[in-house]
Short mmCIF file of C-alpha atoms and ligand atoms in Angstrom, two decimals:
data_model
loop_
_atom_site.label_atom_id
_atom_site.label_comp_id
_atom_site.label_asym_id
_atom_site.label_seq_id
_atom_site.Cartn_x
_atom_site.Cartn_y
_atom_site.Cartn_z
CA MET A 461 36.72 2.07 14.98
CA VAL A 462 34.70 -0.72 16.77
CA SER A 463 32.31 -1.19 13.85
CA LEU A 464 35.26 -1.26 11.43
CA GLY A 465 36.82 -3.86 13.61
CA ILE A 466 33.60 -5.98 13.53
CA THR A 467 33.28 -5.63 9.72
CA LEU A 468 36.84 -6.93 9.37
CA LEU A 469 36.17 -9.88 11.70
CA ILE A 470 33.21 -10.97 9.56
CA LEU A 471 35.41 -10.63 6.50
CA SER A 472 38.48 -12.23 8.10
CA PRO A 473 38.13 -15.66 6.37
CA PHE A 474 38.42 -13.78 3.08
CA LEU A 475 41.25 -11.68 4.29
CA LEU A 476 43.09 -14.87 5.08
CA LEU A 477 42.60 -16.04 1.57
CA LEU A 478 43.73 -12.64 0.24
CA PHE A 479 46.69 -12.93 2.60
CA PHE A 480 47.91 -16.07 0.90
CA SER A 481 47.26 -14.91 -2.59
CA PHE A 482 48.59 -11.33 -2.32
CA PRO A 483 50.82 -11.22 0.66
CA ILE A 484 52.02 -7.64 0.09
CA LEU A 485 48.81 -6.18 -1.13
CA SER A 486 46.79 -7.40 1.93
CA LEU A 487 49.36 -6.54 4.59
CA SER A 488 47.38 -3.42 5.57
CA PHE A 489 44.20 -5.63 5.86
CA ILE A 490 46.02 -7.94 8.10
CA LEU A 491 47.06 -5.12 10.41
CA LEU A 492 43.39 -3.95 10.58
CA PHE A 493 42.49 -7.65 11.23
CA LEU A 494 44.78 -7.81 14.08
CA LEU A 495 43.72 -4.44 15.52
CA SER A 496 40.09 -5.77 15.51
CA TYR A 497 41.26 -9.06 17.22
CA LEU A 498 42.96 -6.91 19.77
CA LEU A 499 39.66 -5.30 20.59
CA ILE A 500 38.38 -8.70 21.43
CA PHE A 501 41.25 -10.78 22.96
CA CYS A 502 43.68 -8.34 24.18
CA LYS A 503 42.70 -5.87 26.70
CA SER A 504 44.80 -2.80 26.60
CA THR A 505 48.06 -3.39 28.23
CA SER A 506 49.14 -1.08 31.12
CA ARG A 507 51.76 1.57 31.17
CA HIS A 508 54.11 -0.53 33.29
CA HIS A 509 57.20 0.80 34.98
CA ARG A 510 60.22 0.03 32.96
CA LYS A 511 62.72 -0.49 35.70
CA LEU A 512 63.05 -4.19 35.05
CA PRO A 513 63.89 -5.72 31.79
CA LEU A 514 61.28 -7.66 29.72
CA PRO A 515 62.18 -11.35 29.05
CA PRO A 516 64.40 -11.85 25.93
CA GLY A 517 62.90 -12.44 22.51
CA SER A 518 61.45 -10.15 19.84
CA LEU A 519 57.98 -8.77 19.83
CA GLY A 520 58.49 -7.96 16.26
CA TRP A 521 55.60 -7.16 14.13
CA PRO A 522 52.28 -8.88 15.16
CA TYR A 523 51.65 -10.70 11.92
CA LEU A 524 49.02 -13.31 11.20
CA GLY A 525 51.27 -15.97 9.77
CA GLU A 526 52.69 -16.83 13.17
CA THR A 527 49.26 -16.87 14.77
CA LEU A 528 47.88 -19.36 12.21
CA GLN A 529 50.95 -21.50 12.56
CA LEU A 530 50.66 -21.60 16.29
CA TYR A 531 47.11 -23.07 15.95
CA SER A 532 47.48 -25.38 13.03
CA GLN A 533 51.02 -26.84 13.44
CA ASN A 534 53.29 -28.41 15.88
CA PRO A 535 54.05 -25.75 18.38
CA ASN A 536 57.28 -27.60 18.98
CA LEU A 537 58.59 -26.54 15.70
CA PHE A 538 57.18 -23.13 16.21
CA PHE A 539 58.97 -22.44 19.49
CA ALA A 540 61.92 -24.67 19.21
CA SER A 541 64.13 -22.06 17.42
CA LYS A 542 63.00 -19.29 19.74
CA GLN A 543 63.66 -21.49 22.90
CA LYS A 544 67.07 -22.34 21.54
CA ARG A 545 67.91 -18.75 21.02
CA TYR A 546 66.31 -17.20 24.13
CA GLY A 547 65.94 -20.03 26.78
CA HIS A 548 63.00 -21.21 28.83
CA ILE A 549 61.24 -17.76 29.07
CA PHE A 550 60.98 -15.37 26.14
CA LYS A 551 58.61 -12.80 24.90
CA THR A 552 56.86 -12.90 21.51
CA HIS A 553 53.59 -11.71 19.88
CA ILE A 554 50.66 -14.03 19.06
CA LEU A 555 46.98 -13.37 18.30
CA GLY A 556 48.06 -9.67 18.34
CA CYS A 557 48.91 -9.82 21.96
CA PRO A 558 52.37 -9.40 23.61
CA CYS A 559 53.10 -12.54 25.59
CA VAL A 560 55.59 -14.47 27.57
CA MET A 561 56.24 -18.16 26.85
CA ILE A 562 57.56 -20.40 29.51
CA SER A 563 58.78 -23.90 29.37
CA SER A 564 60.80 -24.63 32.59
CA PRO A 565 59.28 -26.56 35.51
CA GLU A 566 60.28 -23.67 37.77
CA ALA A 567 58.40 -21.09 35.76
CA VAL A 568 55.39 -23.35 35.40
CA LYS A 569 55.33 -23.84 39.21
CA PHE A 570 55.55 -20.04 39.68
CA VAL A 571 52.72 -19.21 37.18
CA MET A 572 50.31 -22.10 37.78
CA VAL A 573 50.90 -22.90 41.43
CA THR A 574 52.70 -20.59 43.84
CA ARG A 575 51.72 -17.28 42.24
CA ALA A 576 48.65 -18.48 40.46
CA ASN A 577 46.68 -15.65 42.04
CA LEU A 578 48.79 -13.24 39.83
CA PHE A 579 47.88 -14.97 36.64
CA LYS A 580 44.34 -15.44 35.66
CA PRO A 581 43.07 -17.93 32.96
CA THR A 582 42.02 -15.99 29.76
CA PHE A 583 40.07 -17.01 26.72
CA PRO A 584 38.88 -15.26 23.48
CA ALA A 585 35.54 -13.57 23.92
CA SER A 586 33.65 -16.11 21.76
CA LYS A 587 34.58 -19.04 24.13
CA GLU A 588 33.43 -17.03 27.13
CA ARG A 589 30.01 -16.19 25.66
CA ILE A 590 29.37 -19.68 24.25
CA LEU A 591 30.41 -21.55 27.38
CA GLY A 592 28.69 -18.96 29.60
CA ARG A 593 30.37 -16.18 31.64
CA GLN A 594 29.82 -18.04 34.96
CA ALA A 595 31.61 -21.09 33.87
CA ILE A 596 34.51 -22.22 36.07
CA PHE A 597 37.28 -21.58 33.63
CA PHE A 598 36.85 -17.74 33.68
CA HIS A 599 37.03 -17.17 37.35
CA GLN A 600 39.44 -16.76 40.27
CA GLY A 601 38.91 -16.36 44.00
CA ASP A 602 35.82 -17.41 46.10
CA TYR A 603 33.43 -18.19 43.33
CA HIS A 604 36.07 -20.40 41.59
CA TYR A 605 36.95 -22.14 44.71
CA LYS A 606 33.30 -23.04 45.41
CA LEU A 607 32.79 -24.31 41.96
CA ARG A 608 35.90 -26.39 41.98
CA LYS A 609 34.83 -27.96 45.40
CA LEU A 610 31.47 -28.89 43.93
CA VAL A 611 32.92 -30.39 40.76
CA LEU A 612 35.54 -32.32 42.70
CA LYS A 613 32.90 -33.63 45.04
CA ALA A 614 31.06 -35.21 42.22
CA VAL A 615 34.07 -36.85 40.64
CA MET A 616 35.94 -38.03 43.77
CA PRO A 617 36.95 -41.64 43.87
CA GLU A 618 34.26 -42.31 46.51
CA ASN A 619 31.53 -41.28 44.03
CA LEU A 620 33.18 -42.62 40.93
CA LYS A 621 33.27 -46.11 42.51
CA THR A 622 29.46 -46.20 42.20
CA HIS A 623 29.56 -45.33 38.48
CA VAL A 624 32.12 -47.88 37.18
CA SER A 625 29.56 -50.44 35.93
CA ASP A 626 27.55 -47.71 34.21
CA VAL A 627 30.69 -46.51 32.54
CA GLU A 628 31.46 -50.10 31.55
CA THR A 629 27.98 -50.41 30.01
CA LEU A 630 28.64 -47.36 27.86
CA ALA A 631 32.15 -48.53 26.70
CA LEU A 632 30.54 -52.04 25.82
CA GLN A 633 27.80 -50.28 23.90
CA SER A 634 30.24 -48.27 21.85
CA LEU A 635 32.53 -51.09 21.10
CA LYS A 636 29.63 -53.32 20.12
CA SER A 637 28.40 -50.54 17.64
CA TRP A 638 31.80 -50.50 15.92
CA GLU A 639 31.83 -54.27 15.24
CA ASN A 640 32.64 -55.14 11.58
CA ARG A 641 32.77 -51.50 10.56
CA SER A 642 35.34 -48.96 9.40
CA ILE A 643 35.14 -45.98 11.77
CA ASN A 644 36.67 -42.71 12.51
CA THR A 645 38.16 -43.42 15.92
CA PHE A 646 37.99 -39.75 17.21
CA GLN A 647 34.39 -39.18 16.07
CA GLU A 648 33.23 -42.43 17.72
CA MET A 649 35.22 -41.65 20.92
CA LYS A 650 33.53 -38.37 21.18
CA MET A 651 30.09 -40.23 21.54
CA TYR A 652 31.49 -42.46 24.19
CA THR A 653 32.97 -39.47 26.26
CA PHE A 654 29.83 -37.48 25.62
CA ASN A 655 27.77 -40.36 27.16
CA VAL A 656 30.18 -40.66 30.08
CA GLY A 657 30.03 -36.94 30.61
CA LEU A 658 26.31 -36.91 30.66
CA LEU A 659 26.31 -39.89 33.10
CA SER A 660 28.57 -38.11 35.53
CA ILE A 661 26.39 -34.95 35.31
CA PHE A 662 22.93 -36.37 35.30
CA GLY A 663 23.39 -39.92 36.63
CA LYS A 664 21.58 -42.82 34.87
CA ASP A 665 18.09 -41.33 34.89
CA GLU A 666 16.54 -38.47 33.01
CA TYR A 667 17.10 -40.13 29.73
CA LEU A 668 14.01 -38.22 28.61
CA ASP A 669 15.70 -35.19 27.26
CA ARG A 670 19.19 -36.49 26.76
CA GLU A 671 19.17 -36.86 22.97
CA GLU A 672 17.67 -33.40 22.67
CA LEU A 673 20.29 -31.92 24.92
CA LYS A 674 23.01 -33.58 22.90
CA GLN A 675 21.69 -32.08 19.58
CA HIS A 676 21.67 -28.56 21.10
CA TYR A 677 25.20 -29.08 22.49
CA LEU A 678 26.39 -30.11 19.07
CA THR A 679 25.07 -26.84 17.63
CA LEU A 680 26.82 -24.93 20.30
CA GLU A 681 30.02 -26.76 19.77
CA LYS A 682 30.22 -25.75 16.06
CA ALA A 683 30.64 -22.07 17.16
CA TYR A 684 33.52 -22.57 19.51
CA ASN A 685 35.94 -21.00 17.23
CA SER A 686 33.61 -18.52 15.49
CA MET A 687 33.57 -14.84 15.80
CA PRO A 688 31.36 -13.60 18.53
CA ILE A 689 28.82 -11.78 16.26
CA ASN A 690 25.13 -12.27 17.10
CA LEU A 691 23.61 -11.87 13.65
CA PRO A 692 20.90 -14.22 12.26
CA GLY A 693 22.49 -16.92 10.08
CA THR A 694 25.88 -16.93 11.91
CA LEU A 695 27.18 -20.00 13.87
CA PHE A 696 27.35 -17.86 16.85
CA HIS A 697 23.75 -16.89 16.59
CA LYS A 698 22.77 -20.44 16.40
CA ALA A 699 24.83 -21.26 19.37
CA MET A 700 23.14 -18.58 21.51
CA LYS A 701 19.78 -20.14 20.58
CA ALA A 702 20.98 -23.57 21.38
CA ARG A 703 22.09 -22.18 24.87
CA LYS A 704 18.61 -20.98 25.62
CA GLN A 705 17.23 -24.45 24.66
CA ILE A 706 19.76 -26.17 26.89
CA ALA A 707 18.68 -23.85 29.69
CA ALA A 708 15.05 -24.72 29.16
CA ILE A 709 15.85 -28.47 29.34
CA MET A 710 17.83 -27.84 32.42
CA SER A 711 15.14 -25.91 34.14
CA LYS A 712 12.76 -28.86 33.57
CA ILE A 713 15.18 -31.22 35.10
CA LEU A 714 15.79 -28.97 38.06
CA ASP A 715 12.06 -28.52 38.66
CA CYS A 716 11.69 -32.34 38.69
CA ARG A 717 14.51 -32.86 41.08
CA ARG A 718 13.31 -30.08 43.38
CA GLN A 719 9.84 -31.50 43.50
CA ARG A 720 11.16 -34.95 44.39
CA LYS A 721 13.65 -33.46 46.83
CA GLU A 722 16.15 -36.16 45.77
CA GLU A 723 19.76 -36.24 47.06
CA ARG A 724 21.96 -37.42 44.16
CA ASN A 725 25.55 -38.07 43.86
CA ASP A 726 26.05 -36.74 40.33
CA LEU A 727 27.43 -33.31 39.30
CA LEU A 728 24.01 -31.69 39.09
CA GLY A 729 23.23 -33.06 42.49
CA SER A 730 26.38 -31.57 43.78
CA PHE A 731 25.64 -28.21 42.24
CA MET A 732 22.13 -28.32 43.84
CA SER A 733 23.09 -29.70 47.31
CA GLU A 734 25.28 -26.98 48.68
CA LYS A 735 23.68 -24.74 51.22
CA GLU A 736 24.92 -21.68 49.18
CA ALA A 737 23.60 -23.50 46.08
CA LEU A 738 24.32 -22.17 42.60
CA THR A 739 21.76 -20.20 40.64
CA ASP A 740 20.05 -21.88 37.61
CA GLU A 741 22.19 -19.85 35.35
CA GLN A 742 25.41 -20.67 37.00
CA MET A 743 24.38 -24.40 36.80
CA VAL A 744 23.77 -24.12 33.08
CA ASP A 745 27.06 -22.45 32.29
CA ASN A 746 29.00 -24.96 34.35
CA ILE A 747 27.21 -28.10 32.91
CA ILE A 748 27.99 -26.82 29.42
CA GLY A 749 31.52 -26.05 30.70
CA VAL A 750 32.07 -29.53 32.07
CA ILE A 751 30.83 -31.17 28.78
CA PHE A 752 33.20 -28.97 26.98
CA ALA A 753 36.23 -29.75 29.24
CA SER A 754 35.59 -33.50 29.31
CA ARG A 755 34.57 -34.54 25.90
CA ASP A 756 37.13 -33.74 23.16
CA THR A 757 40.07 -34.00 25.63
CA THR A 758 39.26 -37.57 26.75
CA ALA A 759 38.39 -38.60 23.20
CA SER A 760 41.64 -37.27 21.82
CA VAL A 761 43.60 -39.23 24.44
CA LEU A 762 41.66 -42.47 23.72
CA THR A 763 42.32 -41.96 20.09
CA TRP A 764 46.09 -41.64 20.67
CA VAL A 765 46.05 -44.78 22.92
CA LEU A 766 44.68 -46.77 20.05
CA LYS A 767 47.30 -45.15 17.68
CA TYR A 768 50.25 -45.96 19.97
CA LEU A 769 49.03 -49.44 20.72
CA SER A 770 48.92 -50.36 17.12
CA ASP A 771 52.12 -48.63 16.47
CA ASN A 772 53.80 -50.63 19.35
CA PRO A 773 52.59 -54.28 19.02
CA LYS A 774 54.91 -55.22 21.94
CA PHE A 775 52.91 -52.87 24.29
CA LEU A 776 49.56 -53.93 22.77
CA GLN A 777 50.58 -57.53 23.69
CA ALA A 778 51.64 -56.56 27.24
CA VAL A 779 48.44 -54.50 27.86
CA THR A 780 46.21 -57.25 26.62
CA GLU A 781 47.97 -59.75 28.88
CA GLU A 782 47.47 -57.54 31.92
CA GLN A 783 43.69 -57.05 30.95
CA GLU A 784 43.28 -60.76 30.39
CA SER A 785 44.84 -61.55 33.73
CA ILE A 786 42.06 -59.38 35.31
CA VAL A 787 39.41 -61.40 33.50
CA ARG A 788 41.09 -64.64 34.82
CA GLN A 789 41.24 -63.31 38.44
CA LYS A 790 37.51 -62.70 38.24
CA GLU A 791 36.55 -66.03 36.90
CA GLY A 792 35.01 -68.16 39.58
CA THR A 793 34.45 -65.25 41.99
CA GLY A 794 30.92 -64.70 40.71
CA GLU A 795 31.73 -61.05 40.16
CA VAL A 796 30.40 -59.68 36.94
CA GLY A 797 31.92 -56.53 35.56
CA LEU A 798 34.83 -54.36 36.50
CA THR A 799 35.10 -52.81 39.93
CA TRP A 800 37.01 -49.67 41.05
CA ALA A 801 39.46 -52.13 42.67
CA ASP A 802 40.08 -53.76 39.31
CA THR A 803 41.03 -50.44 37.81
CA LYS A 804 43.69 -50.17 40.38
CA LYS A 805 45.35 -53.41 39.18
CA MET A 806 46.26 -52.09 35.86
CA PRO A 807 49.85 -50.60 36.35
CA LEU A 808 51.12 -51.38 32.87
CA THR A 809 48.09 -50.03 31.19
CA SER A 810 48.26 -47.02 33.33
CA ARG A 811 51.77 -46.27 32.29
CA VAL A 812 50.86 -46.73 28.62
CA ILE A 813 48.13 -44.03 29.18
CA GLN A 814 50.63 -41.73 30.88
CA GLU A 815 53.18 -42.12 28.17
CA THR A 816 50.45 -41.57 25.56
CA MET A 817 49.46 -38.29 27.27
CA ARG A 818 53.11 -37.17 27.48
CA ILE A 819 54.00 -37.80 23.82
CA ALA A 820 50.64 -36.71 22.40
CA SER A 821 50.37 -33.60 24.69
CA ILE A 822 46.84 -32.91 23.46
CA LEU A 823 46.80 -29.61 25.18
CA SER A 824 49.99 -28.12 23.64
CA PHE A 825 49.84 -25.08 25.96
CA THR A 826 47.42 -22.94 28.04
CA PHE A 827 46.80 -19.21 28.46
CA ARG A 828 47.18 -17.05 31.47
CA GLU A 829 47.13 -13.30 31.89
CA ALA A 830 49.24 -11.29 34.37
CA VAL A 831 46.73 -9.29 36.55
CA GLU A 832 49.49 -6.93 37.69
CA ASP A 833 53.09 -6.19 36.92
CA VAL A 834 54.92 -9.41 38.07
CA GLU A 835 58.67 -9.82 38.56
CA TYR A 836 60.09 -13.23 37.70
CA GLU A 837 63.86 -14.03 37.82
CA GLY A 838 64.69 -10.37 37.35
CA TYR A 839 62.32 -9.97 34.43
CA LEU A 840 59.19 -7.89 34.20
CA ILE A 841 55.93 -9.59 33.16
CA PRO A 842 53.81 -6.49 32.49
CA LYS A 843 50.16 -6.40 33.63
CA GLY A 844 47.83 -7.57 30.87
CA TRP A 845 50.48 -9.71 28.97
CA LYS A 846 49.56 -13.27 28.19
CA VAL A 847 51.72 -16.05 29.74
CA LEU A 848 51.68 -19.34 27.92
CA PRO A 849 53.04 -22.52 29.71
CA LEU A 850 54.28 -24.66 26.85
CA PHE A 851 53.19 -28.21 27.92
CA ARG A 852 54.21 -29.88 24.73
CA ASN A 853 57.77 -28.42 24.88
CA ILE A 854 58.12 -29.50 28.51
CA HIS A 855 56.95 -32.97 27.71
CA HIS A 856 59.34 -33.30 24.77
CA SER A 857 62.46 -31.86 26.46
CA PRO A 858 65.33 -34.30 26.73
CA GLU A 859 66.06 -32.64 30.13
CA ASN A 860 62.83 -33.83 31.51
CA PHE A 861 62.44 -37.08 29.44
CA PRO A 862 65.50 -38.75 27.89
CA ASP A 863 65.04 -39.68 24.28
CA PRO A 864 61.75 -37.87 24.25
CA GLU A 865 60.36 -39.01 20.97
CA LYS A 866 60.50 -42.71 21.91
CA PHE A 867 57.28 -44.28 23.09
CA ASP A 868 58.48 -45.83 26.35
CA PRO A 869 55.85 -46.35 29.08
CA SER A 870 58.56 -47.80 31.39
CA ARG A 871 59.82 -44.28 32.01
CA PHE A 872 56.87 -43.86 34.28
CA GLU A 873 58.07 -46.66 36.63
CA VAL A 874 59.56 -43.76 38.46
CA SER A 875 57.60 -40.62 39.06
CA PRO A 876 58.43 -37.72 36.80
CA LYS A 877 60.11 -34.70 38.52
CA PRO A 878 57.55 -31.99 39.79
CA ASN A 879 56.07 -29.77 37.07
CA THR A 880 57.52 -31.82 34.15
CA PHE A 881 54.47 -33.99 33.52
CA LEU A 882 51.40 -31.82 33.18
CA PRO A 883 48.67 -33.46 31.10
CA PHE A 884 46.13 -32.26 33.66
CA GLY A 885 47.76 -28.90 34.37
CA ASN A 886 48.76 -28.05 37.90
CA GLY A 887 47.59 -25.74 40.71
CA ILE A 888 44.17 -24.28 41.42
CA HIS A 889 43.02 -24.53 37.86
CA SER A 890 44.34 -28.03 37.27
CA CYS A 891 41.85 -30.62 35.93
CA PRO A 892 39.25 -31.77 38.53
CA GLY A 893 38.13 -34.45 36.23
CA ASN A 894 41.41 -36.50 35.96
CA GLU A 895 40.20 -39.44 37.94
CA LEU A 896 37.09 -39.67 35.90
CA ALA A 897 39.10 -39.38 32.59
CA LYS A 898 41.54 -42.21 33.86
CA LEU A 899 38.61 -44.39 34.81
CA GLU A 900 36.80 -44.11 31.52
CA ILE A 901 39.98 -44.75 29.58
CA LEU A 902 40.87 -47.80 31.63
CA VAL A 903 37.47 -49.35 31.42
CA PHE A 904 37.47 -48.84 27.63
CA VAL A 905 40.97 -50.31 27.08
CA HIS A 906 40.07 -53.26 29.16
CA HIS A 907 37.17 -54.31 26.91
CA LEU A 908 39.01 -53.09 23.75
CA THR A 909 42.10 -55.24 24.25
CA THR A 910 40.42 -58.35 25.60
CA LYS A 911 37.68 -58.65 22.97
CA TYR A 912 38.65 -56.69 19.78
CA ARG A 913 41.34 -56.09 17.25
CA TRP A 914 41.68 -53.27 14.65
CA SER A 915 43.85 -51.99 11.82
CA VAL A 916 44.61 -48.43 10.86
CA LEU A 917 43.31 -47.37 7.47
CA GLY A 918 45.17 -44.90 5.20
CA PRO A 919 48.31 -42.93 6.09
CA GLN A 920 49.59 -43.83 9.46
CA GLU A 921 51.67 -40.69 10.11
CA GLY A 922 50.70 -37.11 10.59
CA ILE A 923 49.28 -34.98 13.35
CA GLN A 924 46.59 -32.34 13.13
CA TYR A 925 46.05 -29.62 15.63
CA GLY A 926 42.56 -28.18 15.77
CA PRO A 927 42.98 -27.25 18.64
CA PHE A 928 43.65 -30.64 20.27
CA ALA A 929 46.49 -32.81 18.85
CA LEU A 930 44.96 -35.71 17.02
CA PRO A 931 46.25 -38.38 14.61
CA GLN A 932 45.62 -37.43 10.99
CA ASN A 933 41.96 -37.53 10.07
CA GLY A 934 40.99 -38.80 13.52
CA LEU A 935 42.40 -42.20 12.98
CA PRO A 936 40.15 -44.22 10.61
CA ILE A 937 40.18 -47.81 11.60
CA ARG A 938 38.60 -51.18 10.65
CA PHE A 939 37.22 -52.74 13.65
CA LEU A 940 36.64 -56.50 14.32
CA ARG A 941 35.83 -58.83 17.21
CA LYS A 942 38.49 -61.19 18.17
CA THR A 943 37.73 -64.79 17.26
C1 LIG B 2237 42.25 -36.99 29.40
C2 LIG B 2237 41.36 -36.10 29.52
C3 LIG B 2237 41.52 -34.68 30.12
C4 LIG B 2237 42.54 -33.96 29.95
C5 LIG B 2237 43.82 -34.23 29.18
C6 LIG B 2237 42.25 -32.65 30.65
C7 LIG B 2237 43.20 -31.72 30.87
C8 LIG B 2237 42.95 -30.42 31.54
C9 LIG B 2237 43.86 -29.46 31.74
C10 LIG B 2237 45.30 -29.38 31.31
C11 LIG B 2237 43.21 -28.44 32.57
C12 LIG B 2237 43.86 -27.16 33.02
C13 LIG B 2237 43.83 -26.10 32.04
C14 LIG B 2237 44.51 -24.89 32.55
O1 LIG B 2237 45.17 -24.85 33.57
O2 LIG B 2237 44.50 -23.88 31.79
C15 LIG B 2237 41.78 -28.93 32.68
C16 LIG B 2237 40.86 -28.20 33.41
C17 LIG B 2237 39.57 -28.59 33.58
N1 LIG B 2237 39.07 -29.89 33.32
FE1 LIG B 2237 40.04 -31.34 32.36
N2 LIG B 2237 41.00 -32.79 31.12
C18 LIG B 2237 40.40 -34.05 30.87
C19 LIG B 2237 39.31 -34.51 31.21
C20 LIG B 2237 38.34 -33.75 31.94
C21 LIG B 2237 37.06 -34.44 32.49
C22 LIG B 2237 36.66 -35.83 32.21
C23 LIG B 2237 36.36 -33.47 33.13
C24 LIG B 2237 34.99 -33.69 33.81
C25 LIG B 2237 34.82 -33.37 34.99
C26 LIG B 2237 37.30 -32.21 33.13
C27 LIG B 2237 36.98 -31.02 33.72
C28 LIG B 2237 37.79 -29.90 33.74
C29 LIG B 2237 37.43 -28.67 34.38
C30 LIG B 2237 36.04 -28.28 34.93
C31 LIG B 2237 38.51 -27.86 34.31
C32 LIG B 2237 38.67 -26.35 34.71
C33 LIG B 2237 39.22 -26.30 36.13
C34 LIG B 2237 39.45 -24.96 36.64
O3 LIG B 2237 39.49 -23.96 35.90
O4 LIG B 2237 39.61 -24.87 37.90
N3 LIG B 2237 38.43 -32.50 32.47
N4 LIG B 2237 41.72 -30.10 32.14
C1 LIG B 2238 30.52 -59.31 12.68
O1 LIG B 2238 30.83 -60.38 11.72
C2 LIG B 2238 30.90 -61.58 12.29
C3 LIG B 2238 31.55 -62.58 11.31
O2 LIG B 2238 31.02 -62.31 9.93
C4 LIG B 2238 29.52 -62.02 12.77
O3 LIG B 2238 29.51 -63.37 13.30
C5 LIG B 2238 28.99 -61.03 13.75
O4 LIG B 2238 27.64 -61.27 14.10
C6 LIG B 2238 29.10 -59.64 13.14
N1 LIG B 2238 28.73 -58.65 14.21
C7 LIG B 2238 27.74 -57.71 13.99
C8 LIG B 2238 27.52 -56.84 15.21
O5 LIG B 2238 27.26 -57.46 12.97
#
């Protein structure tokens, strides 16, 4: 059975093609495909007591069409009709797993904050093996708590303050390299956020192996959504080799630091400093993990910021004026470059970034799994079922944000109600990197708006989901220095 499952997984892209060409003929294949996916993503669900009713909704037939839609389309459309019919909590089937979707602030609080111990994060097996089993995302309890503390220590404001001018140098380098060119905004932003990520992990030094490390990471990244089959020639196999090479580079860096007995305030320093320090393997998994968590996320948000600024000239003007006023304030003080304090004098720009994160909702939802039978509002959430907080739906609900499709940064002049604005999640697994993300976005926008202008090339509408929401084609633009 298992080997059949694996064969089907290898064949799955062809099965998908089959599915679209001969829907009826291939139905049996689809079922087998899902069965095999089940082996990998869904652990067997428990025989739960049936005293309580399950949430409303239909489990229906676990069919692939829905799963594909979920990953490739606007989940708003996907869930809107179900939500309308069943309310803020309903059951359905995706990726061959029974699951419960939630979209009320109360349910989010229950799952992510107050009863977070009953809902563990869950990922497909391939992600776990590529990032490394010891990475923070896959854990609960003591080990998770310790890792989180170490990450937070490296990116707390006290530390970030000392990195502002280095982040600024990286932003200026990127912008300079775009001058007079037509670029793919998302691809270029990924280079900037990669560089900032490496800066926060390794500090300014150790440039030695940085390019090599980047190359191996890029190989790894290609396999994020591949099937976890370790056979020569597969993306997954190449990724496993790249992991070994990253581990080798890391071990050189660790040797070097141990010899010099340096105390450093970067992430690696934090991982090494603790009395109960991490093992080398744990460090590798978590460094790969932090690059993964910080890079595409921040790059997508930055891409959306450019998109919404060019779609809303009024706000581009207002942001530019706010940033120019910071330049003026600094004139004559002899201070060169931005400081942490400067980034706290950008209220309007900050609201534009918040509104961008709300509308774009780059993470449409996240996954949890019930670790035991849980009762919520009289419903049973059975052990082993997935639970999906639907961030995008919460951010686009008129109950939480009136006229939700309108880009209106002024709505953030008052703080949003608890658990209605979740760009960084909430609770024990919420994003520890949010201050770093905000810093690198603000620094970038400062130089972008005061020195450059750009125009969007090609079609202006359309969103792609893969898996982060992005403007169509990554937002191609023509980029010029202001005269
Ligand atoms: C604008 C950019 C970013 C966004 C929108 C974002 C969003 C998120 C969200 C929503 C989560 C929680 C996921 C869940 O609960 O399932 C998360 C977790 C995480 N993020 Fe970010 N993130 C961003 C940037 C960063 C950066 C720059 C770092 C670098 C330190 C980072 C590191 C992490 C880590 C390590 C976790 C896992 C935390 C845990 O499991 O305890 N993120 N992020
Ligand atoms: C971009 O073009 C302008 C005007 O033609 C020129 O002055 C400037 O040096 C160019 N910048 C780069 C980086 O090539």
